[in-house]
JSON list of C-alpha atoms in Angstrom, two decimals:
[
{"chain": "A", "resi": 204, "resn": "PRO", "atom": "CA", "xyz": [20.72, -10.41, 5.14]},
{"chain": "A", "resi": 205, "resn": "ASN", "atom": "CA", "xyz": [19.67, -6.94, 2.79]},
{"chain": "A", "resi": 206, "resn": "LEU", "atom": "CA", "xyz": [16.10, -7.50, 5.46]},
{"chain": "A", "resi": 207, "resn": "VAL", "atom": "CA", "xyz": [17.73, -7.75, 7.96]},
{"chain": "A", "resi": 208, "resn": "GLU", "atom": "CA", "xyz": [19.83, -5.05, 7.12]},
{"chain": "A", "resi": 209, "resn": "LEU", "atom": "CA", "xyz": [16.80, -2.90, 6.44]},
{"chain": "A", "resi": 210, "resn": "ARG", "atom": "CA", "xyz": [15.41, -3.78, 9.47]},
{"chain": "A", "resi": 211, "resn": "LYS", "atom": "CA", "xyz": [18.38, -2.50, 12.22]},
{"chain": "A", "resi": 212, "resn": "ALA", "atom": "CA", "xyz": [19.06, 1.03, 9.07]},
{"chain": "A", "resi": 213, "resn": "PHE", "atom": "CA", "xyz": [15.40, 1.70, 9.52]},
{"chain": "A", "resi": 214, "resn": "ASN", "atom": "CA", "xyz": [15.45, 0.60, 13.43]},
{"chain": "A", "resi": 215, "resn": "LEU", "atom": "CA", "xyz": [11.76, -0.63, 11.84]},
{"chain": "A", "resi": 216, "resn": "ASP", "atom": "CA", "xyz": [11.64, -2.01, 14.82]},
{"chain": "A", "resi": 217, "resn": "SER", "atom": "CA", "xyz": [10.74, 1.11, 16.90]},
{"chain": "A", "resi": 218, "resn": "VAL", "atom": "CA", "xyz": [8.31, 2.40, 13.80]},
{"chain": "A", "resi": 219, "resn": "ALA", "atom": "CA", "xyz": [6.92, -0.23, 13.96]},
{"chain": "A", "resi": 220, "resn": "GLY", "atom": "CA", "xyz": [6.00, -0.32, 17.86]},
{"chain": "A", "resi": 221, "resn": "GLY", "atom": "CA", "xyz": [4.91, -2.71, 20.32]},
{"chain": "A", "resi": 222, "resn": "GLY", "atom": "CA", "xyz": [2.07, -3.17, 19.82]},
{"chain": "A", "resi": 223, "resn": "ASN", "atom": "CA", "xyz": [-0.60, -6.35, 18.25]},
{"chain": "A", "resi": 224, "resn": "ASP", "atom": "CA", "xyz": [0.02, -6.83, 14.40]},
{"chain": "A", "resi": 225, "resn": "ILE", "atom": "CA", "xyz": [-2.98, -4.67, 13.10]},
{"chain": "A", "resi": 226, "resn": "SER", "atom": "CA", "xyz": [-0.98, -1.80, 14.45]},
{"chain": "A", "resi": 227, "resn": "LYS", "atom": "CA", "xyz": [1.83, -2.84, 13.61]},
{"chain": "A", "resi": 228, "resn": "ILE", "atom": "CA", "xyz": [1.11, -2.87, 10.11]},
{"chain": "A", "resi": 229, "resn": "LEU", "atom": "CA", "xyz": [-0.39, 0.41, 10.18]},
{"chain": "A", "resi": 230, "resn": "ASN", "atom": "CA", "xyz": [2.24, 2.46, 12.09]},
{"chain": "A", "resi": 231, "resn": "MET", "atom": "CA", "xyz": [4.13, 0.88, 8.80]},
{"chain": "A", "resi": 232, "resn": "MET", "atom": "CA", "xyz": [2.18, 2.21, 6.59]},
{"chain": "A", "resi": 233, "resn": "HIS", "atom": "CA", "xyz": [2.12, 6.28, 8.81]},
{"chain": "A", "resi": 234, "resn": "TRP", "atom": "CA", "xyz": [5.32, 6.14, 8.84]},
{"chain": "A", "resi": 235, "resn": "ILE", "atom": "CA", "xyz": [5.97, 5.70, 5.00]},
{"chain": "A", "resi": 236, "resn": "HIS", "atom": "CA", "xyz": [2.97, 8.15, 4.55]},
{"chain": "A", "resi": 237, "resn": "ASN", "atom": "CA", "xyz": [5.14, 10.47, 6.26]},
{"chain": "A", "resi": 238, "resn": "LEU", "atom": "CA", "xyz": [8.19, 10.21, 5.25]},
{"chain": "A", "resi": 239, "resn": "ILE", "atom": "CA", "xyz": [8.80, 9.54, 1.57]},
{"chain": "A", "resi": 240, "resn": "THR", "atom": "CA", "xyz": [6.15, 12.32, -0.49]},
{"chain": "A", "resi": 241, "resn": "HIS", "atom": "CA", "xyz": [4.31, 11.05, -3.28]},
{"chain": "A", "resi": 242, "resn": "ASP", "atom": "CA", "xyz": [4.00, 11.88, -6.97]},
{"chain": "A", "resi": 243, "resn": "GLY", "atom": "CA", "xyz": [2.61, 9.58, -9.76]},
{"chain": "A", "resi": 244, "resn": "ASN", "atom": "CA", "xyz": [3.91, 11.76, -12.34]},
{"chain": "A", "resi": 245, "resn": "ASN", "atom": "CA", "xyz": [7.69, 11.01, -11.21]},
{"chain": "A", "resi": 246, "resn": "GLY", "atom": "CA", "xyz": [9.59, 7.58, -11.93]},
{"chain": "A", "resi": 247, "resn": "ILE", "atom": "CA", "xyz": [11.04, 5.26, -9.45]},
{"chain": "A", "resi": 248, "resn": "PRO", "atom": "CA", "xyz": [14.77, 5.73, -8.81]},
{"chain": "A", "resi": 249, "resn": "GLY", "atom": "CA", "xyz": [17.84, 2.94, -10.88]},
{"chain": "A", "resi": 250, "resn": "ILE", "atom": "CA", "xyz": [18.01, 0.87, -7.73]},
{"chain": "A", "resi": 251, "resn": "ARG", "atom": "CA", "xyz": [14.74, -0.39, -6.45]},
{"chain": "A", "resi": 252, "resn": "ASN", "atom": "CA", "xyz": [15.18, -1.89, -2.66]},
{"chain": "A", "resi": 253, "resn": "ALA", "atom": "CA", "xyz": [14.00, 0.12, -0.83]},
{"chain": "A", "resi": 254, "resn": "LEU", "atom": "CA", "xyz": [16.62, 0.58, 1.55]},
{"chain": "A", "resi": 255, "resn": "SER", "atom": "CA", "xyz": [18.00, 2.04, -0.96]},
{"chain": "A", "resi": 256, "resn": "MET", "atom": "CA", "xyz": [15.21, 4.54, -2.03]},
{"chain": "A", "resi": 257, "resn": "ILE", "atom": "CA", "xyz": [14.63, 5.48, 1.76]},
{"chain": "A", "resi": 258, "resn": "ASN", "atom": "CA", "xyz": [17.78, 6.55, 1.54]},
{"chain": "A", "resi": 259, "resn": "VAL", "atom": "CA", "xyz": [18.07, 8.76, -2.06]},
{"chain": "A", "resi": 260, "resn": "CYS", "atom": "CA", "xyz": [14.55, 10.23, -1.38]},
{"chain": "A", "resi": 261, "resn": "LYS", "atom": "CA", "xyz": [15.76, 11.98, 2.32]},
{"chain": "A", "resi": 262, "resn": "LYS", "atom": "CA", "xyz": [19.16, 12.05, 0.79]},
{"chain": "A", "resi": 263, "resn": "GLU", "atom": "CA", "xyz": [18.36, 14.30, -3.04]},
{"chain": "A", "resi": 264, "resn": "ASN", "atom": "CA", "xyz": [14.44, 14.94, -1.47]},
{"chain": "A", "resi": 265, "resn": "LYS", "atom": "CA", "xyz": [12.95, 13.12, -3.88]},
{"chain": "A", "resi": 266, "resn": "THR", "atom": "CA", "xyz": [9.81, 11.98, -4.31]},
{"chain": "A", "resi": 267, "resn": "LEU", "atom": "CA", "xyz": [8.33, 8.18, -4.86]},
{"chain": "A", "resi": 268, "resn": "ASN", "atom": "CA", "xyz": [5.15, 7.28, -7.37]},
{"chain": "A", "resi": 269, "resn": "CYS", "atom": "CA", "xyz": [2.39, 5.14, -5.60]},
{"chain": "A", "resi": 270, "resn": "ARG", "atom": "CA", "xyz": [4.59, 1.44, -7.15]},
{"chain": "A", "resi": 271, "resn": "GLY", "atom": "CA", "xyz": [7.48, 2.84, -5.48]},
{"chain": "A", "resi": 272, "resn": "LEU", "atom": "CA", "xyz": [6.37, 3.50, -2.55]},
{"chain": "A", "resi": 273, "resn": "ALA", "atom": "CA", "xyz": [3.95, 0.73, -2.29]},
{"chain": "A", "resi": 274, "resn": "ILE", "atom": "CA", "xyz": [7.55, -1.94, -3.05]},
{"chain": "A", "resi": 275, "resn": "VAL", "atom": "CA", "xyz": [8.77, 0.21, 0.04]},
{"chain": "A", "resi": 276, "resn": "LEU", "atom": "CA", "xyz": [6.48, -0.42, 2.42]},
{"chain": "A", "resi": 277, "resn": "ASN", "atom": "CA", "xyz": [6.14, -4.06, 1.11]},
{"chain": "A", "resi": 278, "resn": "GLU", "atom": "CA", "xyz": [10.44, -4.63, 1.71]},
{"chain": "A", "resi": 279, "resn": "CYS", "atom": "CA", "xyz": [9.83, -2.96, 5.80]},
{"chain": "A", "resi": 280, "resn": "TYR", "atom": "CA", "xyz": [6.96, -5.57, 6.33]},
{"chain": "A", "resi": 281, "resn": "LEU", "atom": "CA", "xyz": [9.09, -8.39, 4.46]},
{"chain": "A", "resi": 282, "resn": "ALA", "atom": "CA", "xyz": [11.94, -7.15, 7.14]},
{"chain": "A", "resi": 283, "resn": "MET", "atom": "CA", "xyz": [9.50, -7.36, 9.38]},
{"chain": "A", "resi": 284, "resn": "GLY", "atom": "CA", "xyz": [8.36, -10.71, 9.17]},
{"chain": "A", "resi": 285, "resn": "PHE", "atom": "CA", "xyz": [4.91, -10.65, 7.44]},
{"chain": "A", "resi": 286, "resn": "LYS", "atom": "CA", "xyz": [3.72, -11.47, 4.20]},
{"chain": "A", "resi": 287, "resn": "SER", "atom": "CA", "xyz": [3.47, -8.94, 2.37]},
{"chain": "A", "resi": 288, "resn": "ARG", "atom": "CA", "xyz": [3.11, -8.27, -1.13]},
{"chain": "A", "resi": 289, "resn": "PHE", "atom": "CA", "xyz": [2.20, -4.88, -3.64]},
{"chain": "A", "resi": 290, "resn": "VAL", "atom": "CA", "xyz": [-0.13, -5.29, -5.71]},
{"chain": "A", "resi": 291, "resn": "THR", "atom": "CA", "xyz": [-0.64, -3.39, -9.99]},
{"chain": "A", "resi": 292, "resn": "CYS", "atom": "CA", "xyz": [-4.27, -2.87, -9.93]},
{"chain": "A", "resi": 293, "resn": "LEU", "atom": "CA", "xyz": [-5.70, -1.76, -13.08]},
{"chain": "A", "resi": 294, "resn": "PRO", "atom": "CA", "xyz": [-8.46, -0.87, -14.89]},
{"chain": "A", "resi": 295, "resn": "LYS", "atom": "CA", "xyz": [-10.36, -2.81, -18.31]},
{"chain": "A", "resi": 296, "resn": "ASP", "atom": "CA", "xyz": [-9.70, -0.30, -20.47]},
{"chain": "A", "resi": 297, "resn": "SER", "atom": "CA", "xyz": [-10.66, -2.08, -23.30]},
{"chain": "A", "resi": 298, "resn": "LEU", "atom": "CA", "xyz": [-10.38, 1.23, -25.54]},
{"chain": "A", "resi": 299, "resn": "LYS", "atom": "CA", "xyz": [-6.55, 1.67, -25.17]},
{"chain": "A", "resi": 300, "resn": "ILE", "atom": "CA", "xyz": [-7.24, 5.19, -23.27]},
{"chain": "A", "resi": 301, "resn": "ASP", "atom": "CA", "xyz": [-6.96, 4.36, -19.58]},
{"chain": "A", "resi": 302, "resn": "GLY", "atom": "CA", "xyz": [-3.54, 4.10, -18.67]},
{"chain": "A", "resi": 303, "resn": "ASP", "atom": "CA", "xyz": [-3.55, 4.99, -15.50]},
{"chain": "A", "resi": 304, "resn": "CYS", "atom": "CA", "xyz": [-3.27, 2.12, -12.18]},
{"chain": "A", "resi": 305, "resn": "HIS", "atom": "CA", "xyz": [-3.20, 2.47, -8.90]},
{"chain": "A", "resi": 306, "resn": "VAL", "atom": "CA", "xyz": [-0.96, -0.56, -6.55]},
{"chain": "A", "resi": 307, "resn": "ILE", "atom": "CA", "xyz": [-0.81, -0.64, -3.28]},
{"chain": "A", "resi": 308, "resn": "ASP", "atom": "CA", "xyz": [0.75, -3.30, -1.16]},
{"chain": "A", "resi": 309, "resn": "MET", "atom": "CA", "xyz": [-2.06, -6.31, 0.65]},
{"chain": "A", "resi": 310, "resn": "VAL", "atom": "CA", "xyz": [-0.56, -7.89, 3.72]},
{"chain": "A", "resi": 311, "resn": "TYR", "atom": "CA", "xyz": [-0.71, -10.89, 6.38]},
{"chain": "A", "resi": 312, "resn": "SER", "atom": "CA", "xyz": [-2.82, -10.32, 8.81]},
{"chain": "A", "resi": 313, "resn": "ASN", "atom": "CA", "xyz": [-2.09, -13.44, 11.78]},
{"chain": "A", "resi": 314, "resn": "SER", "atom": "CA", "xyz": [-4.41, -12.60, 14.14]},
{"chain": "A", "resi": 315, "resn": "LEU", "atom": "CA", "xyz": [-7.25, -11.90, 11.26]},
{"chain": "A", "resi": 316, "resn": "LYS", "atom": "CA", "xyz": [-6.23, -15.18, 9.64]},
{"chain": "A", "resi": 317, "resn": "LYS", "atom": "CA", "xyz": [-6.42, -12.69, 6.15]},
{"chain": "A", "resi": 318, "resn": "TRP", "atom": "CA", "xyz": [-4.21, -10.30, 3.73]},
{"chain": "A", "resi": 319, "resn": "ILE", "atom": "CA", "xyz": [-5.79, -6.66, 4.39]},
{"chain": "A", "resi": 320, "resn": "TRP", "atom": "CA", "xyz": [-5.84, -3.87, 1.89]},
{"chain": "A", "resi": 321, "resn": "ILE", "atom": "CA", "xyz": [-2.94, -1.43, 2.73]},
{"chain": "A", "resi": 322, "resn": "ASP", "atom": "CA", "xyz": [-2.20, 1.97, 0.99]},
{"chain": "A", "resi": 323, "resn": "PRO", "atom": "CA", "xyz": [0.42, 4.02, 0.94]},
{"chain": "A", "resi": 324, "resn": "THR", "atom": "CA", "xyz": [0.17, 6.40, -1.56]},
{"chain": "A", "resi": 325, "resn": "PHE", "atom": "CA", "xyz": [-3.43, 7.53, 0.60]},
{"chain": "A", "resi": 326, "resn": "ASP", "atom": "CA", "xyz": [-2.25, 6.05, 4.20]},
{"chain": "A", "resi": 327, "resn": "ALA", "atom": "CA", "xyz": [-5.30, 4.23, 3.46]},
{"chain": "A", "resi": 328, "resn": "TYR", "atom": "CA", "xyz": [-7.18, 0.71, 4.41]},
{"chain": "A", "resi": 329, "resn": "VAL", "atom": "CA", "xyz": [-10.67, -0.28, 4.54]},
{"chain": "A", "resi": 330, "resn": "MET", "atom": "CA", "xyz": [-13.21, -1.63, 6.54]},
{"chain": "A", "resi": 331, "resn": "ASN", "atom": "CA", "xyz": [-16.41, -3.22, 6.84]},
{"chain": "A", "resi": 332, "resn": "GLU", "atom": "CA", "xyz": [-19.41, -2.03, 8.72]},
{"chain": "A", "resi": 333, "resn": "LYS", "atom": "CA", "xyz": [-18.96, -3.12, 12.10]},
{"chain": "A", "resi": 334, "resn": "GLY", "atom": "CA", "xyz": [-14.59, -1.68, 11.13]},
{"chain": "A", "resi": 335, "resn": "GLU", "atom": "CA", "xyz": [-13.42, -4.93, 10.04]},
{"chain": "A", "resi": 336, "resn": "LEU", "atom": "CA", "xyz": [-10.20, -4.67, 7.71]},
{"chain": "A", "resi": 337, "resn": "LEU", "atom": "CA", "xyz": [-11.35, -6.01, 4.78]},
{"chain": "A", "resi": 338, "resn": "GLY", "atom": "CA", "xyz": [-9.18, -7.62, 2.23]},
{"chain": "A", "resi": 339, "resn": "ILE", "atom": "CA", "xyz": [-8.31, -6.32, -1.92]},
{"chain": "A", "resi": 340, "resn": "GLU", "atom": "CA", "xyz": [-11.14, -9.38, -3.15]},
{"chain": "A", "resi": 341, "resn": "GLU", "atom": "CA", "xyz": [-13.19, -8.71, -0.14]},
{"chain": "A", "resi": 342, "resn": "VAL", "atom": "CA", "xyz": [-12.66, -4.27, -1.07]},
{"chain": "A", "resi": 343, "resn": "ARG", "atom": "CA", "xyz": [-13.44, -5.38, -4.83]},
{"chain": "A", "resi": 344, "resn": "ASN", "atom": "CA", "xyz": [-16.51, -7.36, -4.24]},
{"chain": "A", "resi": 345, "resn": "ARG", "atom": "CA", "xyz": [-18.05, -5.30, -1.82]},
{"chain": "A", "resi": 346, "resn": "ILE", "atom": "CA", "xyz": [-18.23, -2.44, -4.69]},
{"chain": "A", "resi": 347, "resn": "ILE", "atom": "CA", "xyz": [-19.63, -4.63, -7.12]},
{"chain": "A", "resi": 348, "resn": "ASN", "atom": "CA", "xyz": [-22.34, -6.13, -4.92]},
{"chain": "A", "resi": 349, "resn": "ASN", "atom": "CA", "xyz": [-23.20, -2.77, -3.33]},
{"chain": "A", "resi": 350, "resn": "LYS", "atom": "CA", "xyz": [-22.36, -3.64, 0.07]},
{"chain": "A", "resi": 351, "resn": "PRO", "atom": "CA", "xyz": [-20.84, -1.03, 2.69]},
{"chain": "A", "resi": 352, "resn": "LEU", "atom": "CA", "xyz": [-18.06, 0.48, 2.87]},
{"chain": "A", "resi": 353, "resn": "ILE", "atom": "CA", "xyz": [-15.94, 2.48, 4.55]},
{"chain": "A", "resi": 354, "resn": "LEU", "atom": "CA", "xyz": [-12.61, 4.33, 4.25]},
{"chain": "A", "resi": 355, "resn": "ASN", "atom": "CA", "xyz": [-10.43, 5.40, 7.74]},
{"chain": "A", "resi": 356, "resn": "PRO", "atom": "CA", "xyz": [-11.68, 8.84, 8.75]},
{"chain": "A", "resi": 357, "resn": "ASP", "atom": "CA", "xyz": [-7.39, 9.86, 7.98]},
{"chain": "A", "resi": 358, "resn": "ALA", "atom": "CA", "xyz": [-6.59, 8.87, 4.29]},
{"chain": "A", "resi": 359, "resn": "ASN", "atom": "CA", "xyz": [-4.66, 11.42, 2.63]},
{"chain": "A", "resi": 360, "resn": "TRP", "atom": "CA", "xyz": [-2.61, 12.43, -0.05]},
{"chain": "A", "resi": 361, "resn": "ASN", "atom": "CA", "xyz": [0.81, 13.78, 1.21]},
{"chain": "A", "resi": 362, "resn": "HIS", "atom": "CA", "xyz": [-1.73, 15.37, 3.94]},
{"chain": "A", "resi": 363, "resn": "LYS", "atom": "CA", "xyz": [-2.25, 18.17, 1.35]},
{"chain": "A", "resi": 364, "resn": "SER", "atom": "CA", "xyz": [-6.27, 16.73, 0.22]},
{"chain": "A", "resi": 365, "resn": "SER", "atom": "CA", "xyz": [-8.44, 14.69, 2.32]},
{"chain": "A", "resi": 366, "resn": "GLN", "atom": "CA", "xyz": [-9.66, 11.25, 0.82]},
{"chain": "A", "resi": 367, "resn": "THR", "atom": "CA", "xyz": [-13.11, 9.88, 0.87]},
{"chain": "A", "resi": 368, "resn": "LYS", "atom": "CA", "xyz": [-14.54, 6.12, -0.32]},
{"chain": "A", "resi": 369, "resn": "GLU", "atom": "CA", "xyz": [-16.94, 8.41, -2.89]},
{"chain": "A", "resi": 370, "resn": "ASN", "atom": "CA", "xyz": [-14.03, 9.52, -4.42]},
{"chain": "A", "resi": 371, "resn": "TYR", "atom": "CA", "xyz": [-11.27, 7.02, -3.66]},
{"chain": "A", "resi": 372, "resn": "LEU", "atom": "CA", "xyz": [-13.01, 4.05, -3.41]},
{"chain": "A", "resi": 373, "resn": "PHE", "atom": "CA", "xyz": [-15.96, 4.66, -6.10]},
{"chain": "A", "resi": 374, "resn": "SER", "atom": "CA", "xyz": [-14.69, 6.66, -8.25]},
{"chain": "A", "resi": 375, "resn": "TYR", "atom": "CA", "xyz": [-10.76, 5.97, -8.09]},
{"chain": "A", "resi": 376, "resn": "MET", "atom": "CA", "xyz": [-10.62, 2.00, -6.94]},
{"chain": "A", "resi": 377, "resn": "ALA", "atom": "CA", "xyz": [-13.19, 0.73, -8.60]},
{"chain": "A", "resi": 378, "resn": "LYS", "atom": "CA", "xyz": [-12.52, 1.78, -12.06]},
{"chain": "A", "resi": 379, "resn": "ASN", "atom": "CA", "xyz": [-8.60, 0.48, -11.06]},
{"chain": "A", "resi": 380, "resn": "LEU", "atom": "CA", "xyz": [-9.34, -3.89, -9.12]},
{"chain": "A", "resi": 381, "resn": "TYR", "atom": "CA", "xyz": [-10.63, -4.89, -13.00]},
{"chain": "A", "resi": 382, "resn": "ILE", "atom": "CA", "xyz": [-7.29, -7.29, -13.38]},
{"chain": "A", "resi": 383, "resn": "LEU", "atom": "CA", "xyz": [-5.36, -7.38, -9.82]},
{"chain": "A", "resi": 384, "resn": "GLU", "atom": "CA", "xyz": [-1.15, -8.22, -11.29]},
{"chain": "A", "resi": 385, "resn": "CYS", "atom": "CA", "xyz": [1.62, -8.81, -8.49]},
{"chain": "A", "resi": 386, "resn": "PRO", "atom": "CA", "xyz": [4.97, -11.06, -8.42]},
{"chain": "A", "resi": 387, "resn": "ALA", "atom": "CA", "xyz": [4.78, -14.66, -7.85]},
{"chain": "A", "resi": 388, "resn": "SER", "atom": "CA", "xyz": [8.20, -13.96, -5.68]},
{"chain": "A", "resi": 389, "resn": "SER", "atom": "CA", "xyz": [7.67, -10.94, -3.36]},
{"chain": "A", "resi": 390, "resn": "GLU", "atom": "CA", "xyz": [11.25, -9.84, -2.16]},
{"chain": "A", "resi": 391, "resn": "TYR", "atom": "CA", "xyz": [14.04, -7.38, -1.67]},
{"chain": "A", "resi": 392, "resn": "ASN", "atom": "CA", "xyz": [15.39, -6.16, -4.49]},
{"chain": "A", "resi": 393, "resn": "TYR", "atom": "CA", "xyz": [12.18, -7.22, -6.98]}
]
């Protein structure tokens, strides 16, 4: 019932649009990226579900960190019937000097028959040299094996800073793809 309420409250069918599953997945990512500003120094409001967090951000002009954005988008995907999870991407950090991590989503595309990388913070997705969308494991393996990667050209941070594959994938995400964590159960109000 909560996911039905979320879907109706924000008219997610219109947000997703009438295209194929990939189009819907990307439209929803763009919507969240444009709706809520990212601030990595900000936490998450007390109630950690999409309906509450979107409303708090809109009413109080609040921002969310990457985890908050990924949780909101994950629940919106679930409300639209997509299989989805938010994934915490962590560095090895054996010296305990890098406390940074990044949280993104992985969404299952029925048409591609695989999970794909979706990052609402940077409005980003990743492709191979043929333009095929990639999942987290595929991106990680391609970084390790020095295979071509393409970042969508409109990837950005808060519409203030464009992202390049060198900065986003090879500098930032490469170090954060050592340990991957996600909840055992992906559900509303995690």
